[in-house]
Short mmCIF file of C-alpha atoms and ligand atoms in Angstrom, two decimals:
data_model
loop_
_atom_site.label_atom_id
_atom_site.label_comp_id
_atom_site.label_asym_id
_atom_site.label_seq_id
_atom_site.Cartn_x
_atom_site.Cartn_y
_atom_site.Cartn_z
CA MET A 1 -24.76 -16.69 -8.49
CA ASN A 2 -23.93 -13.70 -6.28
CA LYS A 3 -26.18 -10.79 -7.21
CA GLY A 4 -24.06 -7.98 -5.82
CA PHE A 5 -21.88 -6.98 -2.92
CA PRO A 6 -22.37 -8.93 0.31
CA LYS A 7 -24.18 -7.19 3.16
CA ASN A 8 -21.06 -6.95 5.31
CA PHE A 9 -18.92 -5.52 2.49
CA LEU A 10 -16.27 -3.21 3.93
CA TRP A 11 -16.57 0.12 2.11
CA GLY A 12 -14.12 2.77 3.21
CA GLY A 13 -10.96 4.61 2.29
CA ALA A 14 -7.21 4.27 2.67
CA LEU A 15 -4.33 6.33 4.07
CA ALA A 16 -0.78 5.75 5.24
CA ALA A 17 0.90 7.31 8.28
CA HIS A 18 3.79 9.11 6.59
CA GLN A 19 1.55 10.52 3.87
CA CYS A 20 -1.05 12.03 6.20
CA GLU A 21 0.03 12.33 9.84
CA GLY A 22 2.83 14.92 9.86
CA ALA A 23 4.04 15.58 13.45
CA TYR A 24 7.19 13.81 12.30
CA ASN A 25 9.12 14.49 15.48
CA GLU A 26 6.38 14.96 18.05
CA ASP A 27 5.58 12.99 21.18
CA GLY A 28 8.71 10.90 21.01
CA LYS A 29 8.45 9.76 17.40
CA GLY A 30 11.81 8.83 15.87
CA LEU A 31 12.80 9.70 12.33
CA CYS A 32 11.58 7.22 9.76
CA THR A 33 12.90 6.45 6.30
CA ALA A 34 10.07 8.43 4.65
CA ASP A 35 11.02 11.57 6.63
CA THR A 36 14.13 11.97 4.47
CA LEU A 37 12.27 12.18 1.16
CA ILE A 38 11.94 15.41 -0.79
CA CYS A 39 9.29 16.42 -3.32
CA GLY A 40 10.39 15.68 -6.87
CA ASN A 41 10.26 13.25 -9.72
CA PRO A 42 10.38 9.63 -8.55
CA MET A 43 13.97 8.99 -9.65
CA GLU A 44 15.18 12.01 -7.71
CA ARG A 45 12.96 11.39 -4.69
CA LEU A 46 13.52 7.66 -4.33
CA PHE A 47 17.03 7.05 -5.66
CA ASN A 48 18.96 10.18 -4.78
CA ILE A 49 18.45 9.86 -1.04
CA SER A 50 20.29 11.55 1.77
CA THR A 51 19.47 10.31 5.26
CA GLU A 52 20.43 13.69 6.76
CA ILE A 53 17.63 16.13 7.39
CA LYS A 54 18.91 19.44 5.97
CA ASP A 55 17.89 22.95 6.92
CA GLY A 56 15.98 24.87 4.28
CA VAL A 57 14.80 21.75 2.45
CA TYR A 58 11.08 20.99 2.24
CA TYR A 59 10.17 17.47 3.39
CA PRO A 60 6.50 16.73 2.62
CA SER A 61 6.03 14.08 5.34
CA HIS A 62 7.01 16.42 8.17
CA GLU A 63 3.65 18.12 8.25
CA ALA A 64 1.80 16.18 5.54
CA ILE A 65 -1.90 17.03 6.04
CA ASP A 66 -1.50 17.20 9.82
CA PHE A 67 -3.82 14.24 10.38
CA TYR A 68 -2.04 13.74 13.71
CA HIS A 69 -3.74 16.82 15.09
CA ARG A 70 -6.84 16.94 12.90
CA TYR A 71 -7.92 13.29 12.80
CA LYS A 72 -11.15 13.96 14.70
CA GLU A 73 -12.39 16.37 12.05
CA ASP A 74 -11.34 13.94 9.29
CA VAL A 75 -12.86 10.86 10.89
CA LYS A 76 -16.12 12.76 11.29
CA LEU A 77 -16.13 13.38 7.53
CA PHE A 78 -15.37 9.71 6.83
CA ALA A 79 -18.28 8.77 9.07
CA GLU A 80 -20.51 11.20 7.19
CA MET A 81 -19.71 9.30 3.99
CA GLY A 82 -20.73 6.12 5.78
CA PHE A 83 -17.31 4.42 5.93
CA LYS A 84 -17.40 0.93 7.41
CA THR A 85 -13.63 0.78 7.56
CA LEU A 86 -10.58 3.03 7.40
CA ARG A 87 -7.27 1.68 6.24
CA THR A 88 -4.24 3.42 7.68
CA SER A 89 -0.85 2.37 8.94
CA ILE A 90 0.92 2.62 12.25
CA ALA A 91 4.17 4.57 12.03
CA TRP A 92 6.62 2.02 13.44
CA SER A 93 8.85 4.92 14.54
CA ARG A 94 6.11 6.31 16.80
CA ILE A 95 6.06 3.03 18.69
CA PHE A 96 9.77 2.18 18.58
CA PRO A 97 11.55 5.45 17.71
CA ASN A 98 14.82 3.69 16.89
CA GLY A 99 13.39 0.32 15.98
CA ASP A 100 15.68 -1.51 18.39
CA ASP A 101 14.48 0.13 21.63
CA GLU A 102 13.85 -2.03 24.70
CA THR A 103 10.49 -0.45 25.47
CA PRO A 104 7.83 1.19 23.32
CA ASN A 105 7.01 4.89 23.33
CA GLU A 106 3.82 5.30 25.36
CA LYS A 107 2.78 8.55 23.69
CA GLY A 108 2.94 6.90 20.28
CA LEU A 109 0.83 4.00 21.48
CA GLN A 110 -1.64 6.44 22.98
CA PHE A 111 -2.10 8.29 19.69
CA TYR A 112 -3.33 5.15 17.94
CA ASP A 113 -5.51 4.23 20.92
CA ASP A 114 -7.20 7.59 20.52
CA LEU A 115 -7.49 7.27 16.75
CA PHE A 116 -8.96 3.76 16.95
CA ASP A 117 -11.39 4.82 19.67
CA GLU A 118 -12.53 7.69 17.51
CA LEU A 119 -13.09 5.37 14.53
CA LEU A 120 -14.92 2.79 16.63
CA SER A 121 -17.19 5.45 18.08
CA TYR A 122 -18.59 5.76 14.53
CA ASN A 123 -18.52 1.97 13.96
CA ILE A 124 -15.62 2.31 11.54
CA GLU A 125 -13.36 -0.75 11.66
CA PRO A 126 -9.65 0.08 11.63
CA LEU A 127 -7.76 -1.82 8.91
CA ILE A 128 -4.11 -1.51 9.80
CA THR A 129 -0.87 -1.93 7.85
CA LEU A 130 2.14 -2.58 10.07
CA SER A 131 4.69 -1.10 7.70
CA HIS A 132 3.65 1.17 4.86
CA TYR A 133 6.77 2.27 2.95
CA GLU A 134 8.62 3.31 6.12
CA MET A 135 10.55 2.10 9.12
CA PRO A 136 12.65 3.73 11.84
CA LEU A 137 15.60 5.42 10.11
CA ASN A 138 17.96 4.01 12.70
CA LEU A 139 17.29 0.52 11.34
CA LEU A 140 18.73 1.65 8.03
CA ASN A 141 21.66 3.60 9.47
CA LYS A 142 22.69 1.00 12.03
CA TYR A 143 21.71 -2.31 10.42
CA GLY A 144 21.27 -1.68 6.68
CA ALA A 145 17.49 -2.22 6.85
CA TRP A 146 15.82 -5.43 5.59
CA GLU A 147 19.00 -6.80 4.11
CA ASN A 148 19.91 -7.61 7.70
CA ARG A 149 18.26 -10.62 9.32
CA LYS A 150 18.16 -8.81 12.68
CA LEU A 151 15.21 -6.81 11.36
CA ILE A 152 13.00 -9.88 11.71
CA LYS A 153 13.26 -9.77 15.49
CA PHE A 154 12.68 -6.00 15.67
CA PHE A 155 9.61 -6.31 13.48
CA GLU A 156 8.26 -9.22 15.49
CA THR A 157 8.64 -7.24 18.72
CA TYR A 158 6.86 -4.28 17.15
CA ALA A 159 4.05 -6.44 15.77
CA LYS A 160 3.50 -8.23 19.08
CA THR A 161 3.47 -4.90 20.92
CA VAL A 162 0.72 -3.43 18.77
CA PHE A 163 -1.29 -6.67 18.66
CA GLU A 164 -1.28 -6.79 22.47
CA ARG A 165 -2.15 -3.15 22.82
CA TYR A 166 -4.94 -2.98 20.22
CA LYS A 167 -6.28 -6.54 20.35
CA ASP A 168 -9.74 -5.36 21.39
CA LYS A 169 -9.87 -2.55 18.85
CA VAL A 170 -8.27 -3.79 15.64
CA LYS A 171 -9.33 -7.04 13.97
CA TYR A 172 -8.00 -6.49 10.44
CA TRP A 173 -4.26 -6.28 9.85
CA MET A 174 -1.75 -6.33 7.00
CA THR A 175 1.98 -6.85 7.22
CA PHE A 176 3.95 -4.93 4.56
CA ASN A 177 2.48 -2.49 2.08
CA GLU A 178 3.05 -3.57 -1.52
CA ILE A 179 5.64 -6.15 -0.56
CA ASN A 180 6.38 -6.81 -4.23
CA VAL A 181 7.68 -3.29 -4.94
CA ILE A 182 10.97 -3.96 -3.18
CA LYS A 183 12.50 -4.82 -6.54
CA VAL A 184 11.30 -1.60 -8.17
CA MET A 185 11.63 0.77 -5.22
CA PRO A 186 13.98 -0.80 -2.64
CA TYR A 187 13.84 2.25 -0.38
CA PHE A 188 10.07 2.07 -0.01
CA GLY A 189 9.89 -1.70 -0.03
CA GLY A 190 12.90 -2.56 2.10
CA GLY A 191 14.31 0.68 3.50
CA MET A 192 17.46 0.09 1.45
CA ILE A 193 19.41 2.66 -0.54
CA LEU A 194 20.24 0.63 -3.64
CA ASN A 195 20.65 1.38 -7.32
CA TYR A 196 19.56 -0.94 -10.08
CA GLN A 197 23.09 -0.86 -11.50
CA GLU A 198 24.70 -2.41 -8.40
CA PRO A 199 26.08 -5.84 -9.29
CA ASP A 200 24.44 -7.59 -6.33
CA PHE A 201 21.19 -5.63 -6.52
CA LEU A 202 19.00 -8.70 -7.03
CA GLN A 203 20.80 -10.74 -4.36
CA LYS A 204 20.20 -7.97 -1.81
CA VAL A 205 16.60 -7.43 -2.79
CA TYR A 206 15.58 -11.09 -2.64
CA GLN A 207 17.47 -11.67 0.59
CA ALA A 208 15.62 -8.73 2.12
CA ALA A 209 12.35 -10.13 0.78
CA HIS A 210 13.11 -13.45 2.44
CA HIS A 211 13.56 -11.68 5.75
CA GLN A 212 10.21 -9.95 5.23
CA PHE A 213 8.52 -13.27 4.44
CA VAL A 214 9.80 -14.77 7.68
CA ALA A 215 8.86 -11.63 9.62
CA SER A 216 5.43 -11.74 8.07
CA SER A 217 4.90 -15.38 9.06
CA LEU A 218 5.93 -14.55 12.61
CA ALA A 219 3.43 -11.69 12.59
CA VAL A 220 0.69 -14.03 11.37
CA LYS A 221 1.54 -16.47 14.17
CA ALA A 222 1.50 -13.72 16.80
CA CYS A 223 -1.69 -12.16 15.46
CA HIS A 224 -3.58 -15.45 15.62
CA GLU A 225 -2.28 -16.17 19.12
CA ILE A 226 -3.00 -12.73 20.52
CA ILE A 227 -6.17 -11.87 18.55
CA PRO A 228 -7.99 -15.17 17.90
CA ASP A 229 -10.79 -13.43 16.00
CA GLY A 230 -8.34 -11.27 14.01
CA LYS A 231 -7.46 -11.58 10.34
CA ILE A 232 -4.08 -10.72 8.88
CA GLY A 233 -3.39 -10.32 5.20
CA MET A 234 -0.48 -9.71 2.89
CA MET A 235 -0.57 -6.66 0.65
CA MET A 236 0.83 -6.26 -2.82
CA ALA A 237 0.81 -3.82 -5.68
CA GLY A 238 -1.57 -5.15 -8.30
CA MET A 239 0.50 -5.45 -11.45
CA LEU A 240 -1.69 -6.83 -14.18
CA SER A 241 0.14 -7.01 -17.46
CA TYR A 242 -0.93 -7.89 -21.00
CA PRO A 243 1.31 -9.27 -23.74
CA LYS A 244 1.91 -6.61 -26.40
CA THR A 245 0.80 -9.02 -29.13
CA CYS A 246 -0.34 -12.63 -29.39
CA HIS A 247 3.17 -13.56 -30.55
CA PRO A 248 4.17 -16.48 -28.29
CA GLU A 249 7.40 -14.69 -27.31
CA ASP A 250 5.40 -11.73 -26.01
CA VAL A 251 3.05 -14.08 -24.17
CA LEU A 252 5.97 -15.92 -22.58
CA LYS A 253 7.60 -12.66 -21.54
CA ASN A 254 4.34 -11.58 -20.00
CA VAL A 255 4.16 -14.76 -17.91
CA GLU A 256 7.63 -13.94 -16.59
CA MET A 257 6.65 -10.36 -15.93
CA GLU A 258 3.59 -11.34 -13.90
CA ARG A 259 5.62 -13.85 -11.93
CA ASN A 260 7.87 -10.99 -10.78
CA SER A 261 4.96 -9.96 -8.59
CA LEU A 262 3.09 -13.19 -8.10
CA PHE A 263 6.24 -14.70 -6.61
CA PHE A 264 5.54 -12.64 -3.49
CA SER A 265 1.93 -13.73 -3.13
CA ASP A 266 2.83 -17.32 -4.02
CA VAL A 267 5.20 -17.47 -1.05
CA MET A 268 2.88 -15.75 1.41
CA MET A 269 -0.43 -17.28 0.34
CA ARG A 270 0.77 -20.80 -0.48
CA GLY A 271 3.59 -20.98 2.05
CA TYR A 272 6.53 -22.00 -0.11
CA TYR A 273 8.92 -20.75 -2.78
CA PRO A 274 7.40 -21.65 -6.17
CA ALA A 275 9.39 -23.95 -8.49
CA TYR A 276 9.77 -21.31 -11.22
CA ILE A 277 11.87 -19.05 -9.01
CA ASN A 278 14.74 -21.56 -8.81
CA ARG A 279 15.67 -21.06 -12.44
CA TYR A 280 15.48 -17.28 -12.03
CA PHE A 281 17.69 -17.44 -8.94
CA ASP A 282 20.24 -19.69 -10.71
CA GLU A 283 20.42 -17.51 -13.79
CA ASN A 284 20.85 -14.35 -11.73
CA ASN A 285 23.31 -15.75 -9.18
CA ILE A 286 20.90 -15.29 -6.34
CA ASP A 287 21.53 -17.46 -3.32
CA ILE A 288 19.04 -16.94 -0.48
CA LYS A 289 20.46 -17.60 2.97
CA MET A 290 17.85 -19.30 5.08
CA GLU A 291 18.00 -20.53 8.64
CA ASP A 292 16.61 -23.73 10.13
CA GLY A 293 12.92 -23.36 10.69
CA ASP A 294 12.32 -20.71 7.99
CA ILE A 295 10.70 -23.10 5.53
CA GLU A 296 8.43 -24.55 8.21
CA LEU A 297 7.39 -21.08 9.38
CA LEU A 298 6.47 -19.96 5.86
CA LYS A 299 4.48 -23.14 5.36
CA LYS A 300 2.61 -22.95 8.64
CA TYR A 301 1.76 -19.26 8.84
CA THR A 302 0.38 -18.10 5.52
CA THR A 303 -1.74 -14.96 5.40
CA ASP A 304 -5.54 -15.07 5.76
CA TYR A 305 -6.37 -12.85 2.82
CA LEU A 306 -4.72 -11.08 -0.07
CA ALA A 307 -5.02 -7.31 -0.11
CA PHE A 308 -3.81 -5.35 -3.09
CA SER A 309 -3.70 -1.95 -4.73
CA TYR A 310 -4.94 -1.51 -8.26
CA TYR A 311 -4.49 1.65 -10.29
CA MET A 312 -3.61 0.58 -13.82
CA SER A 313 -2.45 -2.22 -16.05
CA SER A 314 0.68 -2.44 -18.15
CA VAL A 315 1.88 -4.03 -21.37
CA THR A 316 4.85 -6.35 -21.77
CA SER A 317 6.84 -7.00 -24.90
CA ALA A 318 9.62 -9.49 -25.66
CA ASP A 319 11.55 -6.67 -27.34
CA PRO A 320 13.82 -5.18 -24.64
CA GLU A 321 13.70 -1.79 -26.34
CA ASP A 322 9.99 -1.60 -25.57
CA ASN A 323 10.36 -2.34 -21.88
CA LYS A 324 11.83 0.86 -20.56
CA MET A 325 10.51 2.35 -17.36
CA THR A 326 9.22 5.87 -17.44
CA GLY A 327 9.79 8.33 -14.61
CA ASN A 328 6.46 7.66 -12.96
CA PHE A 329 6.90 3.88 -12.73
CA ALA A 330 4.24 3.19 -15.31
CA MET A 331 5.45 0.87 -18.03
CA GLY A 332 6.68 2.56 -21.16
CA ILE A 333 4.50 0.67 -23.61
CA SER A 334 1.18 2.29 -24.18
CA ASN A 335 -2.00 0.32 -24.56
CA PRO A 336 -3.97 1.76 -27.50
CA TYR A 337 -7.26 0.67 -25.94
CA LEU A 338 -6.84 2.62 -22.69
CA ASP A 339 -6.83 6.25 -21.54
CA THR A 340 -4.14 7.50 -19.22
CA SER A 341 -4.22 9.69 -16.15
CA GLU A 342 -2.40 13.04 -16.04
CA TRP A 343 0.50 11.12 -14.50
CA GLY A 344 0.62 8.57 -17.31
CA TRP A 345 -1.06 5.68 -15.49
CA GLN A 346 -3.18 3.58 -17.87
CA ILE A 347 -6.76 3.38 -16.66
CA ASP A 348 -8.22 -0.11 -16.95
CA PRO A 349 -11.39 -1.01 -15.02
CA THR A 350 -11.93 -4.28 -16.90
CA GLY A 351 -8.39 -5.20 -15.91
CA LEU A 352 -9.54 -5.09 -12.30
CA ARG A 353 -12.10 -7.80 -13.03
CA VAL A 354 -9.46 -9.83 -14.86
CA TYR A 355 -7.04 -9.44 -11.98
CA LEU A 356 -9.57 -10.32 -9.26
CA ASN A 357 -10.43 -13.48 -11.15
CA GLN A 358 -6.78 -14.39 -11.70
CA LEU A 359 -5.93 -14.01 -8.04
CA TYR A 360 -9.00 -15.82 -6.80
CA ASP A 361 -8.43 -18.71 -9.21
CA ARG A 362 -4.85 -18.95 -8.01
CA TYR A 363 -5.35 -18.80 -4.23
CA GLN A 364 -9.03 -19.40 -3.42
CA LYS A 365 -8.77 -17.10 -0.42
CA PRO A 366 -10.56 -13.78 0.26
CA LEU A 367 -9.32 -10.69 -1.57
CA PHE A 368 -9.44 -7.08 -0.46
CA ILE A 369 -8.94 -4.04 -2.71
CA VAL A 370 -7.20 -1.71 -0.29
CA GLU A 371 -6.14 0.96 -2.81
CA ASN A 372 -7.62 2.22 -6.05
CA GLY A 373 -8.18 5.72 -7.36
CA LEU A 374 -7.31 8.50 -9.73
CA GLY A 375 -4.50 10.94 -8.97
CA ALA A 376 -5.65 14.22 -10.53
CA ASN A 377 -4.98 17.93 -10.27
CA ASP A 378 -8.30 19.32 -9.00
CA THR A 379 -9.47 22.86 -9.66
CA VAL A 380 -11.21 24.79 -6.92
CA LYS A 381 -13.85 27.06 -8.43
CA GLU A 382 -14.41 30.60 -7.20
CA ASP A 383 -17.34 29.49 -5.07
CA GLY A 384 -15.11 26.86 -3.47
CA THR A 385 -16.67 23.82 -5.17
CA ILE A 386 -14.70 21.06 -6.87
CA GLU A 387 -16.39 19.18 -9.69
CA ASP A 388 -14.28 16.05 -9.86
CA ASN A 389 -16.44 14.21 -12.39
CA TYR A 390 -13.34 12.43 -13.78
CA ARG A 391 -12.75 10.84 -10.35
CA ILE A 392 -16.38 9.76 -10.06
CA GLU A 393 -16.16 8.24 -13.52
CA TYR A 394 -12.96 6.37 -12.71
CA LEU A 395 -14.29 4.96 -9.44
CA LYS A 396 -17.69 4.13 -10.89
CA LYS A 397 -16.16 2.02 -13.65
CA HIS A 398 -13.91 0.21 -11.20
CA ILE A 399 -16.79 -0.51 -8.83
CA GLU A 400 -18.81 -1.89 -11.75
CA ALA A 401 -15.90 -4.17 -12.63
CA MET A 402 -15.63 -5.26 -8.98
CA LYS A 403 -19.31 -6.08 -8.92
CA GLU A 404 -18.93 -8.25 -12.01
CA ALA A 405 -16.03 -10.06 -10.36
CA VAL A 406 -18.19 -10.71 -7.29
CA LYS A 407 -20.82 -12.17 -9.64
CA ASP A 408 -18.05 -14.29 -11.17
CA GLY A 409 -17.68 -15.81 -7.71
CA VAL A 410 -14.72 -13.87 -6.29
CA ASP A 411 -14.77 -13.60 -2.49
CA LEU A 412 -14.14 -9.86 -2.03
CA MET A 413 -13.99 -8.46 1.50
CA GLY A 414 -14.06 -4.76 0.80
CA TYR A 415 -12.92 -1.69 -1.06
CA THR A 416 -10.92 1.21 0.33
CA PRO A 417 -10.11 3.81 -2.36
CA TRP A 418 -6.72 5.41 -1.90
CA GLY A 419 -6.24 8.81 -0.36
CA CYS A 420 -9.87 9.28 0.64
CA ILE A 421 -8.66 12.65 1.86
CA ASP A 422 -5.95 14.39 -0.22
CA LEU A 423 -2.47 13.49 1.02
CA VAL A 424 1.17 13.48 0.02
CA SER A 425 1.93 11.41 -3.08
CA ALA A 426 4.23 8.50 -2.38
CA SER A 427 6.07 8.50 -5.69
CA THR A 428 6.53 12.26 -6.09
CA GLY A 429 5.85 13.89 -2.72
CA GLU A 430 3.39 16.22 -4.45
CA MET A 431 0.11 17.44 -3.01
CA LYS A 432 -1.33 18.36 -6.37
CA LYS A 433 -1.64 14.67 -7.29
CA ARG A 434 -4.91 14.34 -5.44
CA TYR A 435 -7.05 11.26 -4.84
CA GLY A 436 -9.48 12.44 -2.18
CA PHE A 437 -13.20 12.86 -1.72
CA ILE A 438 -12.04 15.58 0.69
CA TYR A 439 -9.88 18.43 -0.51
CA VAL A 440 -6.98 19.70 1.59
CA ASP A 441 -5.74 23.22 0.99
CA LYS A 442 -2.02 22.70 0.59
CA ASP A 443 0.37 22.88 -2.36
CA ASN A 444 3.55 21.08 -3.40
CA TYR A 445 5.73 23.53 -1.50
CA GLY A 446 3.99 23.33 1.85
CA ASN A 447 1.81 26.45 1.49
CA GLY A 448 -1.86 26.41 2.41
CA THR A 449 -4.30 26.57 5.28
CA LEU A 450 -4.83 22.78 5.52
CA LYS A 451 -8.54 23.51 5.49
CA ARG A 452 -10.71 20.56 4.48
CA GLY A 453 -13.50 20.77 1.88
CA LYS A 454 -15.89 18.28 0.29
CA LYS A 455 -15.54 17.56 -3.42
CA LYS A 456 -18.45 16.50 -5.61
CA SER A 457 -17.28 12.89 -5.25
CA PHE A 458 -17.92 13.10 -1.48
CA ASP A 459 -21.71 12.93 -1.85
CA TRP A 460 -21.43 10.49 -4.71
CA TYR A 461 -19.40 8.00 -2.64
CA LYS A 462 -21.76 8.49 0.30
CA LYS A 463 -24.61 7.33 -1.93
CA VAL A 464 -22.58 4.40 -3.24
CA ILE A 465 -21.97 3.17 0.29
CA ALA A 466 -25.56 3.79 1.41
CA THR A 467 -26.85 1.62 -1.45
CA ASN A 468 -24.11 -1.02 -1.02
CA GLY A 469 -22.79 -0.26 -4.49
CA GLU A 470 -26.15 -0.39 -6.29
CA ASP A 471 -26.53 3.30 -7.13
CA LEU A 472 -23.42 4.49 -8.95
CA GLU A 473 -24.93 7.50 -10.71
C1 BG6 B 1 0.55 2.88 -3.74
C2 BG6 B 1 1.07 3.17 -2.36
O1 BG6 B 1 1.55 2.37 -4.51
O2 BG6 B 1 0.14 3.94 -4.53
C3 BG6 B 1 0.59 4.48 -1.77
O3 BG6 B 1 0.80 2.12 -1.49
C4 BG6 B 1 0.62 5.54 -2.85
O4 BG6 B 1 1.40 4.79 -0.67
C5 BG6 B 1 -0.34 5.13 -3.95
O5 BG6 B 1 0.35 6.81 -2.40
C6 BG6 B 1 -0.51 6.14 -5.07
O6 BG6 B 1 0.72 6.50 -5.58
P1 BG6 B 1 1.18 8.01 -5.67
O7 BG6 B 1 2.58 7.94 -6.06
O8 BG6 B 1 0.29 8.61 -6.67
O9 BG6 B 1 0.98 8.57 -4.31
#
């Protein structure tokens, strides 16, 4: 039996380009889909989208936390905590400003060279997502984003470019962030402006997903060819769900609910469309257009590991009245056994152990928790300290659950809590929904000095890493 975390366990933290970098139009960067998003409730931010940048409107990604200019200071703090890895993403639009450019933007490439060098100078392994909820805006305006098969080629060119450039610096890669959210948030997942009410919503979403599957397989192929000692994973939003009751109809509904997400990992980890999806496609008039060679590609180039985010669990009921979405994308049914965060997300550490076991039983390939954490509104005391005991408690319980899963036999590569430094919230654009060990002085409206400060959880996490997860007090 495994006694605890392996010696080479990758402790670290996670970020994404559009939520931390800022510098949205500097050094040749093109506009990306995330640059058009305002701060607001998720329905307003993610479904009422204008692709025009308007004067006088505040766009949180434009400056974000200015990581682009301050990364040295931030990386130094990550190193002080003892990070072994940092997950971030490359902004595709820094490398190919329009997505369909003939040649890459050298200044964009140089930025990531510098960032990776900085990380490596502290022995921090970069863990890189190729597309985290963004793509060059031009690919939406000109081609309709992932609905269009042409995106596969553009993505492949981009992936090959960064693999070639960073092959000696980056060994851990992921293709698309939370690939399974395309059905819930098509703008984040597929760069598409779509409303649930559109008659061909599902057709468009699954066709786009197919294009991403093929693009992902091509990226796996290229990564293995260019970086023989590299590993490339898929990444999905962990969506553990419980049946509301032990009534068989609730249990059946829950199986269907979980398959909504597991479909994506089934394709990318096993290399083929699972049998159960055929019935779903038939009943929803979905007809995926494939080209010769697609099936073989998916089969041959599956991903090396499964990375996922885990924040909460949900509850599924067979009664349609129960299954209404709330504004923050948490499921509407509350679980009487769990507490919720200030943003209504149901906190479930044991669910993490359940989920790790489920996924490992299903795929028997390494897993990586690349996001987990508590979004909370921190209070800065008069003396400047921040006592984020609630965050420590949340993380502690999740690490305990992870450790149990490792003892259960799960092959877990690492753990990178989300937003290790405060950054812009993806679902709301807020700054006050904070996840970090490091505080950033900025509010929801863009005011603040951007000064960094350590929270109580900073020293706590430092100790966790130093003891390889043994001392959680
Ligand atoms: C994940 C995303 O879904 O959740 C991140 O990959 C996001 O980009 C994180 O920031 C937390 O969500 P939010 O909405 O609180 O920022």
